Amino acid sequence: MPRPPFVGLWSRVAGFEREALHRLVHDRHAVRATLMRGTIHLVSADDFTVMRAALAPVLSRGLKRLAGQNVAAVLRHVKKQLPATFGDVRTALAAKFPDADVYAVRMHLPVVLVPSESRWSYAGNAPFHDAETWLGRGLAEAGLEALIRRYLAAFGTASVKDAQAWSGVRGLTPVFEAMRGELRTFVDADGRELFDLPDAPRPAEATPAPVRLLPEYDNLLLAFADHARIIEPARRPALTTNNGIVAATFLVDGRVAGTWELARDKGAASIRLRPFTKLSKTALAAVSAEAEALLRWHEPDAARFTIR
């Protein structure tokens, strides 16, 4: 789903416009590719070259399913097909290497999705391309330390288990231990040790948290092992469907207070809010105002806008 990064940036960056990210994607300063947890993310090209190299051992584990085959020949064959859609690659692979696992190959090869002129910059069936060819440069020689620094810059203060949940990489305790001298440490109310970059912004506890609408698959719900800081633990599982879709949510006072859905029917655009519990009049007014602002940005050509 190509839309969530745009909505996520709109919710976080004042004055964000869709065209700004569209230009970054087409100028190859940002890419959409398989990274953390083997799922697709949109990141800066610089981050991709560092993070993809650090995650390579995890993403390549699936190659064990190609045991008994000429792996080098399989990979050469696939790279010759690029750029190509996943379906085209699967067809080409089946014709020459019918026993090859196309998913394992896609995870192993550093590939990016090719953008289009569609509304959210990527077609639903966007073709893949070789990452180094697309970017005109190789992947960085980077270890897990670089990955942890990028994680903490975005999501610290966080625990080792949080970093593992976000990245999909296990056994990060020794890496954090080796970096201890360059990080700040804290202990939360439950006795868990947390890490952060030394100069990272850490607002005072009383700093107001504005209402925000977050898109599907937002990292706030995927970047931590412990979600209690933002949502009641009993509610978290219900936000993910059986097929892995993570619901769009809204925040009140920095915590997930409900979900939302956007719909478009000809000239009418609407957002339906589904709070977990009844909101105060002040909170409901703030959420409704934010939802209407998002709706007007998201559907600028609609004739009618409704918040339900």
mmCIF file of C-alpha atoms in Angstrom:
data_model
loop_
_atom_site.group_PDB
_atom_site.id
_atom_site.type_symbol
_atom_site.label_atom_id
_atom_site.label_comp_id
_atom_site.label_asym_id
_atom_site.label_seq_id
_atom_site.Cartn_x
_atom_site.Cartn_y
_atom_site.Cartn_z
ATOM 1 C CA MET A 1 0.000 0.000 0.000
ATOM 2 C CA PRO A 2 1.843 3.164 -1.175
ATOM 3 C CA ARG A 3 -0.315 5.771 0.622
ATOM 4 C CA PRO A 4 0.722 5.415 4.319
ATOM 5 C CA PRO A 5 4.120 7.189 4.102
ATOM 6 C CA PHE A 6 2.439 10.294 2.675
ATOM 7 C CA VAL A 7 -0.176 10.382 5.430
ATOM 8 C CA GLY A 8 2.460 9.653 8.057
ATOM 9 C CA LEU A 9 4.554 12.610 6.927
ATOM 10 C CA TRP A 10 1.514 14.893 6.697
ATOM 11 C CA SER A 11 0.742 14.044 10.331
ATOM 12 C CA ARG A 12 4.291 14.856 11.451
ATOM 13 C CA VAL A 13 5.625 17.625 9.196
ATOM 14 C CA ALA A 14 3.964 21.040 9.140
ATOM 15 C CA GLY A 15 3.068 22.115 5.610
ATOM 16 C CA PHE A 16 3.940 18.745 4.044
ATOM 17 C CA GLU A 17 2.785 18.403 0.436
ATOM 18 C CA ARG A 18 2.410 15.183 -1.519
ATOM 19 C CA GLU A 19 4.470 16.549 -4.386
ATOM 20 C CA ALA A 20 7.515 16.976 -2.134
ATOM 21 C CA LEU A 21 7.797 13.244 -1.488
ATOM 22 C CA HIS A 22 6.819 12.488 -5.092
ATOM 23 C CA ARG A 23 9.841 14.501 -6.260
ATOM 24 C CA LEU A 24 12.186 12.770 -3.813
ATOM 25 C CA VAL A 25 11.050 9.383 -5.061
ATOM 26 C CA HIS A 26 11.419 10.267 -8.735
ATOM 27 C CA ASP A 27 14.760 11.979 -8.167
ATOM 28 C CA ARG A 28 15.917 8.753 -6.456
ATOM 29 C CA HIS A 29 16.570 10.419 -3.110
ATOM 30 C CA ALA A 30 13.964 8.119 -1.514
ATOM 31 C CA VAL A 31 13.109 4.506 -2.308
ATOM 32 C CA ARG A 32 10.449 1.933 -1.492
ATOM 33 C CA ALA A 33 11.942 -1.449 -0.727
ATOM 34 C CA THR A 34 11.937 -4.525 1.496
ATOM 35 C CA LEU A 35 13.745 -3.825 4.756
ATOM 36 C CA MET A 36 12.850 -4.317 8.430
ATOM 37 C CA ARG A 37 10.966 -7.516 9.297
ATOM 38 C CA GLY A 38 10.986 -8.397 5.595
ATOM 39 C CA THR A 39 8.281 -5.812 4.900
ATOM 40 C CA ILE A 40 8.180 -2.882 2.475
ATOM 41 C CA HIS A 41 9.170 0.592 3.690
ATOM 42 C CA LEU A 42 9.768 3.985 2.101
ATOM 43 C CA VAL A 43 13.095 5.438 3.270
ATOM 44 C CA SER A 44 15.756 7.871 2.128
ATOM 45 C CA ALA A 45 18.211 6.455 -0.391
ATOM 46 C CA ASP A 46 21.057 7.064 2.063
ATOM 47 C CA ASP A 47 19.267 5.124 4.798
ATOM 48 C CA PHE A 48 18.465 2.333 2.358
ATOM 49 C CA THR A 49 22.097 1.735 1.419
ATOM 50 C CA VAL A 50 23.087 1.504 5.086
ATOM 51 C CA MET A 51 20.076 -0.367 6.457
ATOM 52 C CA ARG A 52 19.825 -2.855 3.588
ATOM 53 C CA ALA A 53 23.435 -3.901 4.091
ATOM 54 C CA ALA A 54 22.941 -4.299 7.841
ATOM 55 C CA LEU A 55 19.772 -6.362 7.334
ATOM 56 C CA ALA A 56 21.204 -8.511 4.523
ATOM 57 C CA PRO A 57 21.968 -11.579 6.696
ATOM 58 C CA VAL A 58 18.384 -11.698 7.960
ATOM 59 C CA LEU A 59 16.784 -11.069 4.564
ATOM 60 C CA SER A 60 18.936 -13.731 2.925
ATOM 61 C CA ARG A 61 18.037 -16.548 5.325
ATOM 62 C CA GLY A 62 15.334 -17.741 2.958
ATOM 63 C CA LEU A 63 18.000 -18.853 0.469
ATOM 64 C CA LYS A 64 18.259 -22.094 2.437
ATOM 65 C CA ARG A 65 15.035 -23.019 0.643
ATOM 66 C CA LEU A 66 17.045 -23.103 -2.604
ATOM 67 C CA ALA A 67 19.221 -25.949 -1.337
ATOM 68 C CA GLY A 68 20.285 -28.255 -4.143
ATOM 69 C CA GLN A 69 19.874 -25.604 -6.824
ATOM 70 C CA ASN A 70 22.392 -23.435 -8.621
ATOM 71 C CA VAL A 71 21.726 -20.318 -6.550
ATOM 72 C CA ALA A 72 24.119 -18.121 -8.529
ATOM 73 C CA ALA A 73 22.389 -19.059 -11.787
ATOM 74 C CA VAL A 74 18.954 -18.397 -10.285
ATOM 75 C CA LEU A 75 20.011 -14.948 -9.100
ATOM 76 C CA ARG A 76 21.622 -14.060 -12.445
ATOM 77 C CA HIS A 77 18.464 -15.089 -14.271
ATOM 78 C CA VAL A 78 16.251 -12.944 -12.060
ATOM 79 C CA LYS A 79 18.503 -9.884 -12.324
ATOM 80 C CA LYS A 80 18.327 -10.136 -16.123
ATOM 81 C CA GLN A 81 14.538 -9.782 -15.935
ATOM 82 C CA LEU A 82 14.633 -6.493 -14.034
ATOM 83 C CA PRO A 83 12.859 -4.132 -14.049
ATOM 84 C CA ALA A 84 9.833 -6.411 -13.814
ATOM 85 C CA THR A 85 6.757 -6.918 -11.668
ATOM 86 C CA PHE A 86 6.735 -9.640 -9.050
ATOM 87 C CA GLY A 87 4.330 -11.654 -11.206
ATOM 88 C CA ASP A 88 6.635 -11.378 -14.238
ATOM 89 C CA VAL A 89 9.628 -12.486 -12.177
ATOM 90 C CA ARG A 90 7.689 -15.449 -10.821
ATOM 91 C CA THR A 91 6.668 -16.491 -14.346
ATOM 92 C CA ALA A 92 10.221 -16.171 -15.696
ATOM 93 C CA LEU A 93 11.625 -18.059 -12.738
ATOM 94 C CA ALA A 94 9.083 -20.858 -13.021
ATOM 95 C CA ALA A 95 9.924 -21.355 -16.705
ATOM 96 C CA LYS A 96 13.623 -21.970 -16.056
ATOM 97 C CA PHE A 97 13.893 -22.843 -12.363
ATOM 98 C CA PRO A 98 10.496 -24.263 -11.397
ATOM 99 C CA ASP A 99 11.660 -25.312 -7.926
ATOM 100 C CA ALA A 100 13.099 -21.923 -6.987
ATOM 101 C CA ASP A 101 11.349 -19.964 -4.219
ATOM 102 C CA VAL A 102 10.571 -16.551 -5.719
ATOM 103 C CA TYR A 103 9.988 -14.990 -2.298
ATOM 104 C CA ALA A 104 13.399 -16.092 -1.035
ATOM 105 C CA VAL A 105 15.029 -14.649 -4.145
ATOM 106 C CA ARG A 106 13.211 -11.331 -3.810
ATOM 107 C CA MET A 107 14.225 -11.043 -0.154
ATOM 108 C CA HIS A 108 17.865 -11.803 -0.918
ATOM 109 C CA LEU A 109 18.334 -9.476 -3.878
ATOM 110 C CA PRO A 110 18.576 -5.757 -3.011
ATOM 111 C CA VAL A 111 15.716 -4.413 -5.128
ATOM 112 C CA VAL A 112 13.577 -1.282 -5.044
ATOM 113 C CA LEU A 113 10.150 -0.536 -6.459
ATOM 114 C CA VAL A 114 10.004 1.715 -9.525
ATOM 115 C CA PRO A 115 7.790 4.794 -9.042
ATOM 116 C CA SER A 116 5.115 5.978 -11.435
ATOM 117 C CA GLU A 117 3.022 9.101 -11.939
ATOM 118 C CA SER A 118 0.157 7.599 -9.938
ATOM 119 C CA ARG A 119 -1.329 9.607 -7.085
ATOM 120 C CA TRP A 120 0.812 8.088 -4.326
ATOM 121 C CA SER A 121 3.877 7.675 -6.568
ATOM 122 C CA TYR A 122 3.666 3.881 -6.909
ATOM 123 C CA ALA A 123 1.292 1.709 -8.908
ATOM 124 C CA GLY A 124 -0.385 -1.182 -7.116
ATOM 125 C CA ASN A 125 1.717 -3.608 -9.136
ATOM 126 C CA ALA A 126 4.904 -1.559 -9.369
ATOM 127 C CA PRO A 127 7.904 -3.257 -11.004
ATOM 128 C CA PHE A 128 11.065 -4.075 -9.072
ATOM 129 C CA HIS A 129 14.528 -2.979 -10.149
ATOM 130 C CA ASP A 130 18.040 -3.746 -9.030
ATOM 131 C CA ALA A 131 18.791 -1.246 -6.249
ATOM 132 C CA GLU A 132 22.380 -0.512 -7.197
ATOM 133 C CA THR A 133 21.412 0.082 -10.833
ATOM 134 C CA TRP A 134 18.509 2.325 -9.832
ATOM 135 C CA LEU A 135 20.568 4.399 -7.404
ATOM 136 C CA GLY A 136 23.800 4.364 -9.394
ATOM 137 C CA ARG A 137 25.831 3.308 -6.333
ATOM 138 C CA GLY A 138 26.598 0.291 -4.213
ATOM 139 C CA LEU A 139 25.377 -0.629 -0.768
ATOM 140 C CA ALA A 140 27.344 0.708 2.170
ATOM 141 C CA GLU A 141 29.568 -1.572 4.221
ATOM 142 C CA ALA A 142 27.569 -1.097 7.410
ATOM 143 C CA GLY A 143 26.998 -3.225 10.477
ATOM 144 C CA LEU A 144 24.226 -3.426 13.013
ATOM 145 C CA GLU A 145 25.605 -0.423 14.922
ATOM 146 C CA ALA A 146 24.531 1.852 12.072
ATOM 147 C CA LEU A 147 21.086 0.266 12.079
ATOM 148 C CA ILE A 148 20.700 0.842 15.822
ATOM 149 C CA ARG A 149 21.755 4.481 15.507
ATOM 150 C CA ARG A 150 19.107 5.054 12.840
ATOM 151 C CA TYR A 151 16.495 3.286 14.979
ATOM 152 C CA LEU A 152 17.243 5.324 18.091
ATOM 153 C CA ALA A 153 17.317 8.566 16.087
ATOM 154 C CA ALA A 154 13.737 7.881 15.024
ATOM 155 C CA PHE A 155 12.250 5.964 17.971
ATOM 156 C CA GLY A 156 14.461 6.268 21.073
ATOM 157 C CA THR A 157 14.258 6.075 24.025
ATOM 158 C CA ALA A 158 13.940 2.285 23.558
ATOM 159 C CA SER A 159 15.015 -1.107 24.857
ATOM 160 C CA VAL A 160 16.991 -3.850 23.160
ATOM 161 C CA LYS A 161 13.752 -5.818 22.718
ATOM 162 C CA ASP A 162 12.149 -2.776 21.076
ATOM 163 C CA ALA A 163 14.962 -2.570 18.522
ATOM 164 C CA GLN A 164 14.649 -6.276 17.825
ATOM 165 C CA ALA A 165 10.882 -6.032 17.326
ATOM 166 C CA TRP A 166 11.314 -3.142 14.874
ATOM 167 C CA SER A 167 14.178 -4.596 12.856
ATOM 168 C CA GLY A 168 13.390 -8.293 12.926
ATOM 169 C CA VAL A 169 16.991 -8.907 13.997
ATOM 170 C CA ARG A 170 17.474 -11.057 17.095
ATOM 171 C CA GLY A 171 20.394 -11.141 19.514
ATOM 172 C CA LEU A 172 21.104 -7.401 19.584
ATOM 173 C CA THR A 173 22.157 -7.323 23.248
ATOM 174 C CA PRO A 174 25.905 -7.686 22.472
ATOM 175 C CA VAL A 175 25.674 -4.896 19.893
ATOM 176 C CA PHE A 176 24.055 -2.526 22.400
ATOM 177 C CA GLU A 177 26.665 -3.512 24.980
ATOM 178 C CA ALA A 178 29.460 -2.651 22.559
ATOM 179 C CA MET A 179 27.807 0.744 21.904
ATOM 180 C CA ARG A 180 27.089 1.514 25.556
ATOM 181 C CA GLY A 181 29.845 4.126 25.733
ATOM 182 C CA GLU A 182 28.242 6.239 23.006
ATOM 183 C CA LEU A 183 24.631 5.991 24.205
ATOM 184 C CA ARG A 184 22.646 7.364 27.119
ATOM 185 C CA THR A 185 20.790 4.916 29.312
ATOM 186 C CA PHE A 186 17.638 5.212 31.407
ATOM 187 C CA VAL A 187 15.529 2.905 33.562
ATOM 188 C CA ASP A 188 11.741 3.035 33.221
ATOM 189 C CA ALA A 189 9.153 2.524 35.940
ATOM 190 C CA ASP A 190 9.170 -1.241 35.342
ATOM 191 C CA GLY A 191 12.938 -1.501 35.679
ATOM 192 C CA ARG A 192 13.671 -1.898 31.958
ATOM 193 C CA GLU A 193 16.882 -0.382 30.663
ATOM 194 C CA LEU A 194 16.337 2.035 27.786
ATOM 195 C CA PHE A 195 18.856 3.503 25.356
ATOM 196 C CA ASP A 196 18.986 6.723 23.353
ATOM 197 C CA LEU A 197 21.406 8.868 21.408
ATOM 198 C CA PRO A 198 23.157 11.342 23.724
ATOM 199 C CA ASP A 199 21.905 14.499 21.997
ATOM 200 C CA ALA A 200 18.419 13.277 21.060
ATOM 201 C CA PRO A 201 15.510 15.595 21.934
ATOM 202 C CA ARG A 202 13.630 14.437 25.007
ATOM 203 C CA PRO A 203 10.667 16.737 25.737
ATOM 204 C CA ALA A 204 9.653 17.324 29.319
ATOM 205 C CA GLU A 205 7.019 14.950 30.685
ATOM 206 C CA ALA A 206 4.426 17.727 30.838
ATOM 207 C CA THR A 207 4.845 18.662 27.153
ATOM 208 C CA PRO A 208 1.379 18.560 25.486
ATOM 209 C CA ALA A 209 0.890 15.827 22.879
ATOM 210 C CA PRO A 210 -1.312 17.098 20.034
ATOM 211 C CA VAL A 211 -4.017 15.018 18.391
ATOM 212 C CA ARG A 212 -2.671 13.093 15.398
ATOM 213 C CA LEU A 213 -4.093 10.751 12.761
ATOM 214 C CA LEU A 214 -1.673 7.962 11.828
ATOM 215 C CA PRO A 215 -1.935 5.841 8.672
ATOM 216 C CA GLU A 216 -2.096 2.081 8.285
ATOM 217 C CA TYR A 217 1.149 0.278 9.194
ATOM 218 C CA ASP A 218 2.486 3.296 11.064
ATOM 219 C CA ASN A 219 5.829 2.611 12.710
ATOM 220 C CA LEU A 220 4.596 3.917 16.051
ATOM 221 C CA LEU A 221 2.653 0.649 16.336
ATOM 222 C CA LEU A 222 5.423 -1.500 14.866
ATOM 223 C CA ALA A 223 8.645 -0.043 16.277
ATOM 224 C CA PHE A 224 8.411 -1.357 19.834
ATOM 225 C CA ALA A 225 8.058 -4.658 21.661
ATOM 226 C CA ASP A 226 6.339 -2.851 24.534
ATOM 227 C CA HIS A 227 3.357 -0.835 23.330
ATOM 228 C CA ALA A 228 1.991 0.003 26.766
ATOM 229 C CA ARG A 229 3.367 3.532 26.497
ATOM 230 C CA ILE A 230 0.938 4.327 23.670
ATOM 231 C CA ILE A 231 -1.924 1.819 23.911
ATOM 232 C CA GLU A 232 -3.551 -0.522 26.385
ATOM 233 C CA PRO A 233 -1.917 -3.930 25.752
ATOM 234 C CA ALA A 234 -5.296 -5.664 25.478
ATOM 235 C CA ARG A 235 -6.299 -3.412 22.561
ATOM 236 C CA ARG A 236 -3.114 -3.779 20.488
ATOM 237 C CA PRO A 237 -3.832 -7.230 18.910
ATOM 238 C CA ALA A 238 -7.210 -6.077 17.575
ATOM 239 C CA LEU A 239 -5.501 -3.449 15.414
ATOM 240 C CA THR A 240 -3.969 -6.111 13.158
ATOM 241 C CA THR A 241 -6.163 -8.212 10.878
ATOM 242 C CA ASN A 242 -5.599 -11.893 10.083
ATOM 243 C CA ASN A 243 -3.940 -10.929 6.785
ATOM 244 C CA GLY A 244 -1.522 -8.536 8.485
ATOM 245 C CA ILE A 245 -3.159 -5.147 7.845
ATOM 246 C CA VAL A 246 -2.437 -2.725 10.701
ATOM 247 C CA ALA A 247 -5.290 -0.253 11.165
ATOM 248 C CA ALA A 248 -5.050 3.516 10.822
ATOM 249 C CA THR A 249 -5.312 5.058 14.294
ATOM 250 C CA PHE A 250 -5.640 8.425 16.002
ATOM 251 C CA LEU A 251 -3.832 9.697 19.089
ATOM 252 C CA VAL A 252 -5.234 11.709 21.976
ATOM 253 C CA ASP A 253 -2.768 12.880 24.641
ATOM 254 C CA GLY A 254 -0.090 10.768 22.967
ATOM 255 C CA ARG A 255 -1.998 7.488 23.214
ATOM 256 C CA VAL A 256 -3.972 5.493 20.656
ATOM 257 C CA ALA A 257 -7.628 6.371 21.285
ATOM 258 C CA GLY A 258 -9.309 4.762 18.278
ATOM 259 C CA THR A 259 -9.182 3.957 14.571
ATOM 260 C CA TRP A 260 -10.272 5.797 11.430
ATOM 261 C CA GLU A 261 -11.182 4.967 7.850
ATOM 262 C CA LEU A 262 -11.305 7.203 4.786
ATOM 263 C CA ALA A 263 -13.839 6.676 2.012
ATOM 264 C CA ARG A 264 -14.489 8.379 -1.323
ATOM 265 C CA ASP A 265 -17.789 8.099 -3.183
ATOM 266 C CA LYS A 266 -17.762 10.229 -6.337
ATOM 267 C CA GLY A 267 -17.656 13.840 -5.120
ATOM 268 C CA ALA A 268 -18.051 13.025 -1.427
ATOM 269 C CA ALA A 269 -15.116 12.247 0.851
ATOM 270 C CA SER A 270 -15.474 11.131 4.450
ATOM 271 C CA ILE A 271 -13.541 9.894 7.458
ATOM 272 C CA ARG A 272 -15.231 7.627 9.986
ATOM 273 C CA LEU A 273 -13.814 7.820 13.496
ATOM 274 C CA ARG A 274 -14.113 4.798 15.786
ATOM 275 C CA PRO A 275 -12.962 5.751 19.286
ATOM 276 C CA PHE A 276 -12.317 2.964 21.779
ATOM 277 C CA THR A 277 -14.332 4.819 24.428
ATOM 278 C CA LYS A 278 -16.445 7.963 24.453
ATOM 279 C CA LEU A 279 -14.261 11.029 23.921
ATOM 280 C CA SER A 280 -14.665 14.269 25.817
ATOM 281 C CA LYS A 281 -16.183 17.143 23.839
ATOM 282 C CA THR A 282 -12.788 18.845 23.714
ATOM 283 C CA ALA A 283 -11.001 15.728 22.477
ATOM 284 C CA LEU A 284 -13.720 14.922 19.924
ATOM 285 C CA ALA A 285 -13.575 18.462 18.544
ATOM 286 C CA ALA A 286 -9.783 18.269 18.218
ATOM 287 C CA VAL A 287 -9.846 14.859 16.529
ATOM 288 C CA SER A 288 -12.631 15.954 14.154
ATOM 289 C CA ALA A 289 -10.734 19.109 13.185
ATOM 290 C CA GLU A 290 -7.564 17.137 12.489
ATOM 291 C CA ALA A 291 -9.525 14.563 10.517
ATOM 292 C CA GLU A 292 -11.144 17.242 8.357
ATOM 293 C CA ALA A 293 -7.770 18.850 7.671
ATOM 294 C CA LEU A 294 -6.374 15.476 6.612
ATOM 295 C CA LEU A 295 -9.424 14.726 4.483
ATOM 296 C CA ARG A 296 -9.197 18.038 2.612
ATOM 297 C CA TRP A 297 -5.482 17.471 1.984
ATOM 298 C CA HIS A 298 -5.988 13.838 0.970
ATOM 299 C CA GLU A 299 -8.971 14.465 -1.341
ATOM 300 C CA PRO A 300 -8.503 18.054 -2.607
ATOM 301 C CA ASP A 301 -10.884 17.610 -5.526
ATOM 302 C CA ALA A 302 -13.856 16.388 -3.469
ATOM 303 C CA ALA A 303 -16.980 18.530 -3.378
ATOM 304 C CA ARG A 304 -18.141 17.465 0.091
ATOM 305 C CA PHE A 305 -16.234 16.534 3.242
ATOM 306 C CA THR A 306 -17.785 14.645 6.150
ATOM 307 C CA ILE A 307 -16.424 13.466 9.506
ATOM 308 C CA ARG A 308 -18.502 10.715 11.093
#
